Amino acid sequence: MGDGERIISHGIDVNTPSVARMYDWYLGGTDNYVADRRACRELLEVVPNTQALARNNRAFLRRVVRVLAAEYGVRQFLDHGSGLPTQDNVHQVAQAVDPSSRVVYIDNDPIVLAHGRTLLDANDETAVIQADMTDTKAIFGHEDVRRLIRLDEPVAALFVSVAHCIPDEDDPAAMFRRVVDILPSGSFMVVCQLVSDRADIRDHVTEFMREATGNTWGRVREAHDVHAYLEGLEIMPPGLVEVSEWRPDAQPRFEQSDEWQEFGGLARIP
Ligand SMILES: C[S@@+](CC[C@H](N)C(=O)[O-])C[C@H]1O[C@@H](n2cnc3c(N)ncnc32)[C@H](O)[C@@H]1O
């Protein structure tokens, strides 16, 4: 794909970096274009730990879904900001525990819908929908969510590495509250987002990502913001942590420095 390429199909603009395709590149995927890769390399100059951080985040997603399915008995998952299909997708991890587990993937990037539908063609328990994750009403009203997700048994709502994509004016805290209010007691919220103790990193990366993605990005925040999102819920062990510290297993962890982190964990709705 040359630098001069513009629009391809399905409304996909290959010249503006997309968060989903940048994340795919950091994970070693091939569903990305020149503009995505260029933005990824530029970001690595500011925050060199980003690739390790993305891989550790993906491993956290695998572990938390497995724990939810195997230890907490969850059989339905709503994966907000699911990203492009890669290895160990949520339905694969959950259905390895129980093949009847149901998963709805939600993303606003059309490339996720196109690739996701191909992957899920033959899986009746799984769907991928294109929606803005802040549009809770549209998500819970969507026919695939109504078909696959029952609100009389626990649901896990996943928001893994996505809250930083939501600007303050779209109120990520209110988005979490809306979902908590809809889900039945005993359901779970999985939330992590990019945080940094360093104001220079928070400001620089936020500005870089907003400019790179055509203003479709939110903000690097601080750990206390994640605590605030989950206030009133029962935080499950080991608490809210840098995600590679969340119940590590035998799989290798990627060495990462601490310019910024994915910070969060698992919470139960009382
Ligand atoms: C960093 S990726 C995380 C992917 C996956 N959750 C994971 O942790 O492996 C962020 C994803 O959120 C999606 N996203 C960003 N803003 C969104 C929004 N407002 N509504 C739905 N999806 C969004 C992006 O397209 C991207 O696929």
Short mmCIF file of C-alpha atoms and ligand atoms in Angstrom, two decimals:
data_model
loop_
_atom_site.label_atom_id
_atom_site.label_comp_id
_atom_site.label_asym_id
_atom_site.label_seq_id
_atom_site.Cartn_x
_atom_site.Cartn_y
_atom_site.Cartn_z
CA MET A 1 0.00 0.00 0.00
CA GLY A 2 1.65 3.24 -1.13
CA ASP A 3 1.56 6.56 0.75
CA GLY A 4 -0.65 8.03 -1.98
CA GLU A 5 -3.58 5.66 -1.39
CA ARG A 6 -6.75 7.29 -0.12
CA ILE A 7 -10.10 5.71 0.62
CA ILE A 8 -10.59 1.97 0.08
CA SER A 9 -13.99 0.45 0.84
CA HIS A 10 -16.55 0.23 3.68
CA GLY A 11 -15.76 3.85 4.66
CA ILE A 12 -12.21 2.96 5.67
CA ASP A 13 -9.80 5.90 5.42
CA VAL A 14 -6.32 4.42 5.18
CA ASN A 15 -4.57 7.80 5.38
CA THR A 16 -5.74 8.70 8.88
CA PRO A 17 -4.29 6.42 11.55
CA SER A 18 -6.95 4.42 13.38
CA VAL A 19 -6.61 3.30 16.98
CA ALA A 20 -7.76 -0.23 16.07
CA ARG A 21 -5.15 -0.56 13.30
CA MET A 22 -2.36 1.03 15.39
CA TYR A 23 -3.10 -1.42 18.22
CA ASP A 24 -3.09 -4.24 15.65
CA TRP A 25 0.41 -3.20 14.55
CA TYR A 26 1.71 -3.08 18.13
CA LEU A 27 0.37 -6.62 18.61
CA GLY A 28 2.24 -7.82 15.51
CA GLY A 29 -0.85 -7.93 13.24
CA THR A 30 -1.03 -7.15 9.53
CA ASP A 31 -4.39 -5.33 9.30
CA ASN A 32 -2.76 -1.89 9.23
CA TYR A 33 -1.51 0.64 6.69
CA VAL A 34 1.42 3.01 6.14
CA ALA A 35 -0.18 5.88 8.08
CA ASP A 36 -0.91 3.61 11.07
CA ARG A 37 2.62 2.25 11.16
CA ARG A 38 4.15 5.72 10.84
CA ALA A 39 2.08 7.02 13.76
CA CYS A 40 3.02 3.94 15.82
CA ARG A 41 6.73 4.51 15.23
CA GLU A 42 6.44 8.21 16.10
CA LEU A 43 4.61 7.37 19.31
CA LEU A 44 7.32 4.86 20.24
CA GLU A 45 9.81 7.73 20.21
CA VAL A 46 7.82 9.45 22.97
CA VAL A 47 6.73 6.36 24.90
CA PRO A 48 9.03 3.45 24.02
CA ASN A 49 7.17 0.98 26.23
CA THR A 50 4.01 1.15 24.09
CA GLN A 51 4.47 -2.16 22.26
CA ALA A 52 5.14 -4.11 25.47
CA LEU A 53 2.22 -2.33 27.08
CA ALA A 54 -0.16 -3.31 24.24
CA ARG A 55 0.93 -6.95 24.43
CA ASN A 56 0.60 -7.06 28.21
CA ASN A 57 -2.84 -5.51 27.87
CA ARG A 58 -3.95 -8.18 25.42
CA ALA A 59 -2.68 -10.87 27.81
CA PHE A 60 -4.70 -9.23 30.61
CA LEU A 61 -7.83 -9.46 28.44
CA ARG A 62 -7.21 -13.18 27.89
CA ARG A 63 -6.65 -13.82 31.61
CA VAL A 64 -9.62 -11.84 32.85
CA VAL A 65 -12.04 -13.49 30.39
CA ARG A 66 -10.75 -16.90 31.40
CA VAL A 67 -11.15 -16.08 35.11
CA LEU A 68 -14.67 -14.75 34.50
CA ALA A 69 -15.68 -17.88 32.60
CA ALA A 70 -13.84 -20.53 34.62
CA GLU A 71 -14.05 -19.12 38.16
CA TYR A 72 -17.04 -16.78 38.20
CA GLY A 73 -19.21 -18.79 35.81
CA VAL A 74 -19.94 -15.92 33.40
CA ARG A 75 -21.39 -17.03 30.06
CA GLN A 76 -22.17 -13.69 28.39
CA PHE A 77 -19.75 -10.96 27.41
CA LEU A 78 -20.20 -7.50 25.91
CA ASP A 79 -16.81 -6.41 24.58
CA HIS A 80 -16.85 -2.61 24.14
CA GLY A 81 -14.10 -1.32 21.79
CA SER A 82 -13.15 -4.89 20.89
CA GLY A 83 -10.51 -4.03 18.29
CA LEU A 84 -9.52 -6.11 15.28
CA PRO A 85 -9.64 -9.89 15.63
CA THR A 86 -6.30 -11.27 16.75
CA GLN A 87 -5.20 -14.29 18.78
CA ASP A 88 -7.23 -15.34 21.82
CA ASN A 89 -10.32 -13.32 20.99
CA VAL A 90 -12.90 -13.13 23.77
CA HIS A 91 -15.25 -15.74 22.27
CA GLN A 92 -12.38 -18.19 21.79
CA VAL A 93 -11.25 -17.86 25.41
CA ALA A 94 -14.80 -18.00 26.82
CA GLN A 95 -15.98 -20.81 24.53
CA ALA A 96 -12.90 -22.89 25.42
CA VAL A 97 -14.42 -22.98 28.94
CA ASP A 98 -18.02 -23.40 27.78
CA PRO A 99 -18.90 -23.59 24.06
CA SER A 100 -22.31 -22.05 24.79
CA SER A 101 -20.75 -18.73 25.96
CA ARG A 102 -22.21 -15.73 24.12
CA VAL A 103 -20.18 -12.72 23.04
CA VAL A 104 -21.09 -9.44 21.35
CA TYR A 105 -18.20 -7.38 20.03
CA ILE A 106 -18.77 -3.62 19.72
CA ASP A 107 -16.51 -1.17 17.92
CA ASN A 108 -17.05 2.06 16.01
CA ASP A 109 -14.30 1.38 13.46
CA PRO A 110 -15.75 -0.11 10.26
CA ILE A 111 -12.63 -2.23 9.69
CA VAL A 112 -13.41 -4.15 12.89
CA LEU A 113 -16.89 -4.94 11.63
CA ALA A 114 -15.58 -6.13 8.25
CA HIS A 115 -12.87 -8.40 9.68
CA GLY A 116 -14.93 -9.49 12.68
CA ARG A 117 -17.85 -10.68 10.58
CA THR A 118 -15.50 -12.81 8.47
CA LEU A 119 -14.04 -14.44 11.59
CA LEU A 120 -17.45 -15.07 13.16
CA ASP A 121 -19.33 -16.29 10.10
CA ALA A 122 -20.02 -19.74 11.51
CA ASN A 123 -20.42 -18.88 15.19
CA ASP A 124 -24.10 -18.48 16.20
CA GLU A 125 -23.25 -17.50 19.77
CA THR A 126 -21.22 -14.47 18.73
CA ALA A 127 -21.87 -11.19 16.90
CA VAL A 128 -20.01 -8.03 16.04
CA ILE A 129 -21.82 -4.70 15.83
CA GLN A 130 -20.71 -1.24 14.81
CA ALA A 131 -21.65 1.29 17.47
CA ASP A 132 -20.22 4.05 19.58
CA MET A 133 -19.55 2.56 23.00
CA THR A 134 -20.98 5.67 24.68
CA ASP A 135 -24.34 5.02 22.99
CA THR A 136 -25.55 2.57 25.65
CA LYS A 137 -29.16 2.82 24.49
CA ALA A 138 -28.33 1.82 20.91
CA ILE A 139 -26.10 -1.04 22.09
CA PHE A 140 -28.65 -2.59 24.45
CA GLY A 141 -31.41 -2.02 21.89
CA HIS A 142 -29.46 -3.69 19.07
CA GLU A 143 -31.07 -6.89 17.79
CA ASP A 144 -27.88 -8.95 18.21
CA VAL A 145 -27.46 -7.82 21.82
CA ARG A 146 -31.14 -8.60 22.53
CA ARG A 147 -30.73 -12.02 20.88
CA LEU A 148 -27.52 -13.04 22.67
CA ILE A 149 -27.44 -11.21 26.00
CA ARG A 150 -30.04 -12.03 28.68
CA LEU A 151 -30.45 -9.46 31.40
CA ASP A 152 -31.67 -12.02 33.94
CA GLU A 153 -28.25 -13.59 34.36
CA PRO A 154 -24.79 -12.06 34.97
CA VAL A 155 -23.03 -10.33 32.11
CA ALA A 156 -19.40 -9.21 31.88
CA ALA A 157 -19.09 -5.77 30.29
CA LEU A 158 -15.54 -5.38 29.02
CA PHE A 159 -13.97 -1.94 28.52
CA VAL A 160 -10.36 -3.00 28.04
CA SER A 161 -7.97 -0.28 26.91
CA VAL A 162 -10.79 1.92 25.66
CA ALA A 163 -11.73 4.65 28.17
CA HIS A 164 -8.76 6.78 27.03
CA CYS A 165 -10.46 6.90 23.61
CA ILE A 166 -13.40 8.80 25.17
CA PRO A 167 -12.93 12.56 25.61
CA ASP A 168 -13.97 14.18 28.89
CA GLU A 169 -16.88 15.94 27.17
CA ASP A 170 -18.37 12.50 26.30
CA ASP A 171 -18.18 11.61 30.01
CA PRO A 172 -16.72 8.10 30.31
CA ALA A 173 -17.83 7.92 33.97
CA ALA A 174 -21.46 8.41 32.91
CA MET A 175 -21.05 5.67 30.27
CA PHE A 176 -19.94 3.22 32.98
CA ARG A 177 -22.81 4.24 35.28
CA ARG A 178 -25.38 3.66 32.51
CA VAL A 179 -24.07 0.14 31.91
CA VAL A 180 -23.92 -0.66 35.64
CA ASP A 181 -27.54 0.50 35.97
CA ILE A 182 -28.71 -1.84 33.18
CA LEU A 183 -26.80 -5.00 34.13
CA PRO A 184 -28.22 -7.41 36.71
CA SER A 185 -26.72 -7.81 40.17
CA GLY A 186 -23.70 -10.14 40.13
CA SER A 187 -22.55 -8.85 36.73
CA PHE A 188 -19.00 -7.66 36.17
CA MET A 189 -17.24 -4.62 34.77
CA VAL A 190 -13.72 -4.98 33.38
CA VAL A 191 -12.10 -1.59 32.97
CA CYS A 192 -8.58 -0.46 32.23
CA GLN A 193 -7.18 2.61 30.55
CA LEU A 194 -3.90 4.37 29.82
CA VAL A 195 -2.67 6.38 32.79
CA SER A 196 0.52 8.19 33.70
CA ASP A 197 1.88 9.93 36.80
CA ARG A 198 3.77 12.30 34.53
CA ALA A 199 1.92 15.41 33.37
CA ASP A 200 4.34 15.83 30.43
CA ILE A 201 3.52 12.33 29.14
CA ARG A 202 -0.23 12.81 29.67
CA ASP A 203 -0.24 16.09 27.76
CA HIS A 204 2.16 15.12 24.99
CA VAL A 205 0.60 11.73 24.17
CA THR A 206 -2.95 13.06 24.37
CA GLU A 207 -2.08 15.84 21.92
CA PHE A 208 -0.20 13.43 19.62
CA MET A 209 -3.04 10.88 19.50
CA ARG A 210 -5.75 13.48 18.99
CA GLU A 211 -3.87 15.03 16.12
CA ALA A 212 -2.90 11.68 14.56
CA THR A 213 -6.41 10.21 14.65
CA GLY A 214 -8.30 13.30 13.46
CA ASN A 215 -9.56 14.11 16.95
CA THR A 216 -11.12 10.74 17.69
CA TRP A 217 -9.24 10.20 20.93
CA GLY A 218 -9.79 11.04 24.58
CA ARG A 219 -7.07 11.49 27.15
CA VAL A 220 -4.33 9.79 29.13
CA ARG A 221 -5.62 9.98 32.70
CA GLU A 222 -4.47 9.07 36.20
CA ALA A 223 -5.05 5.94 38.30
CA HIS A 224 -7.54 7.77 40.54
CA ASP A 225 -9.82 8.31 37.52
CA VAL A 226 -10.14 4.52 37.08
CA HIS A 227 -10.91 4.13 40.80
CA ALA A 228 -13.63 6.77 40.39
CA TYR A 229 -15.23 4.94 37.41
CA LEU A 230 -15.75 1.87 39.59
CA GLU A 231 -16.81 3.55 42.81
CA GLY A 232 -19.57 1.67 44.62
CA LEU A 233 -18.70 -1.67 42.96
CA GLU A 234 -16.94 -4.60 44.61
CA ILE A 235 -13.36 -4.60 43.35
CA MET A 236 -12.23 -8.21 42.93
CA PRO A 237 -8.74 -9.40 43.95
CA PRO A 238 -6.03 -8.33 43.37
CA GLY A 239 -7.60 -4.86 43.10
CA LEU A 240 -6.93 -2.15 40.53
CA VAL A 241 -3.36 -2.52 39.29
CA GLU A 242 -1.06 -2.14 36.30
CA VAL A 243 -2.67 -4.87 34.21
CA SER A 244 0.34 -7.20 33.89
CA GLU A 245 0.14 -7.49 37.71
CA TRP A 246 -3.46 -8.73 37.47
CA ARG A 247 -3.34 -12.47 38.25
CA PRO A 248 -0.26 -13.23 36.11
CA ASP A 249 -0.07 -16.76 34.75
CA ALA A 250 2.67 -18.88 33.20
CA GLN A 251 2.61 -16.95 29.90
CA PRO A 252 5.55 -14.55 29.43
CA ARG A 253 5.13 -10.93 30.49
CA PHE A 254 6.70 -8.23 28.34
CA GLU A 255 9.26 -6.07 30.12
CA GLN A 256 7.86 -2.54 30.24
CA SER A 257 9.16 0.76 31.55
CA ASP A 258 6.77 3.06 33.38
CA GLU A 259 6.22 6.17 31.25
CA TRP A 260 2.59 5.12 31.06
CA GLN A 261 0.56 2.07 32.01
CA GLU A 262 -2.68 0.24 31.36
CA PHE A 263 -4.29 0.43 34.78
CA GLY A 264 -7.49 -1.26 35.96
CA GLY A 265 -9.08 -4.55 36.93
CA LEU A 266 -12.32 -6.38 37.60
CA ALA A 267 -15.32 -5.18 39.60
CA ARG A 268 -18.61 -6.90 40.55
CA ILE A 269 -21.94 -5.11 40.54
CA PRO A 270 -23.53 -5.66 43.99
C1 LIG B 1 -6.62 -0.06 22.04
S1 LIG B 1 -7.93 -0.85 21.22
C2 LIG B 1 -8.43 -2.06 22.42
C3 LIG B 1 -8.92 -3.36 21.81
C4 LIG B 1 -9.31 -4.44 22.83
N1 LIG B 1 -10.33 -3.96 23.75
C5 LIG B 1 -8.13 -4.93 23.62
O1 LIG B 1 -7.92 -4.45 24.75
O2 LIG B 1 -7.40 -5.79 23.13
C6 LIG B 1 -9.24 0.36 21.34
C7 LIG B 1 -10.47 0.03 20.48
O3 LIG B 1 -11.55 0.87 20.86
C8 LIG B 1 -12.23 1.27 19.69
N2 LIG B 1 -12.96 2.53 19.98
C9 LIG B 1 -12.42 3.75 20.22
N3 LIG B 1 -13.40 4.64 20.47
C10 LIG B 1 -14.57 3.96 20.40
C11 LIG B 1 -15.94 4.33 20.57
N4 LIG B 1 -16.27 5.59 20.87
N5 LIG B 1 -16.87 3.38 20.41
C12 LIG B 1 -16.55 2.11 20.07
N6 LIG B 1 -15.27 1.70 19.91
C13 LIG B 1 -14.29 2.61 20.06
C14 LIG B 1 -11.15 1.43 18.65
O4 LIG B 1 -11.65 1.37 17.33
C15 LIG B 1 -10.25 0.23 19.00
O5 LIG B 1 -10.63 -0.90 18.28
#
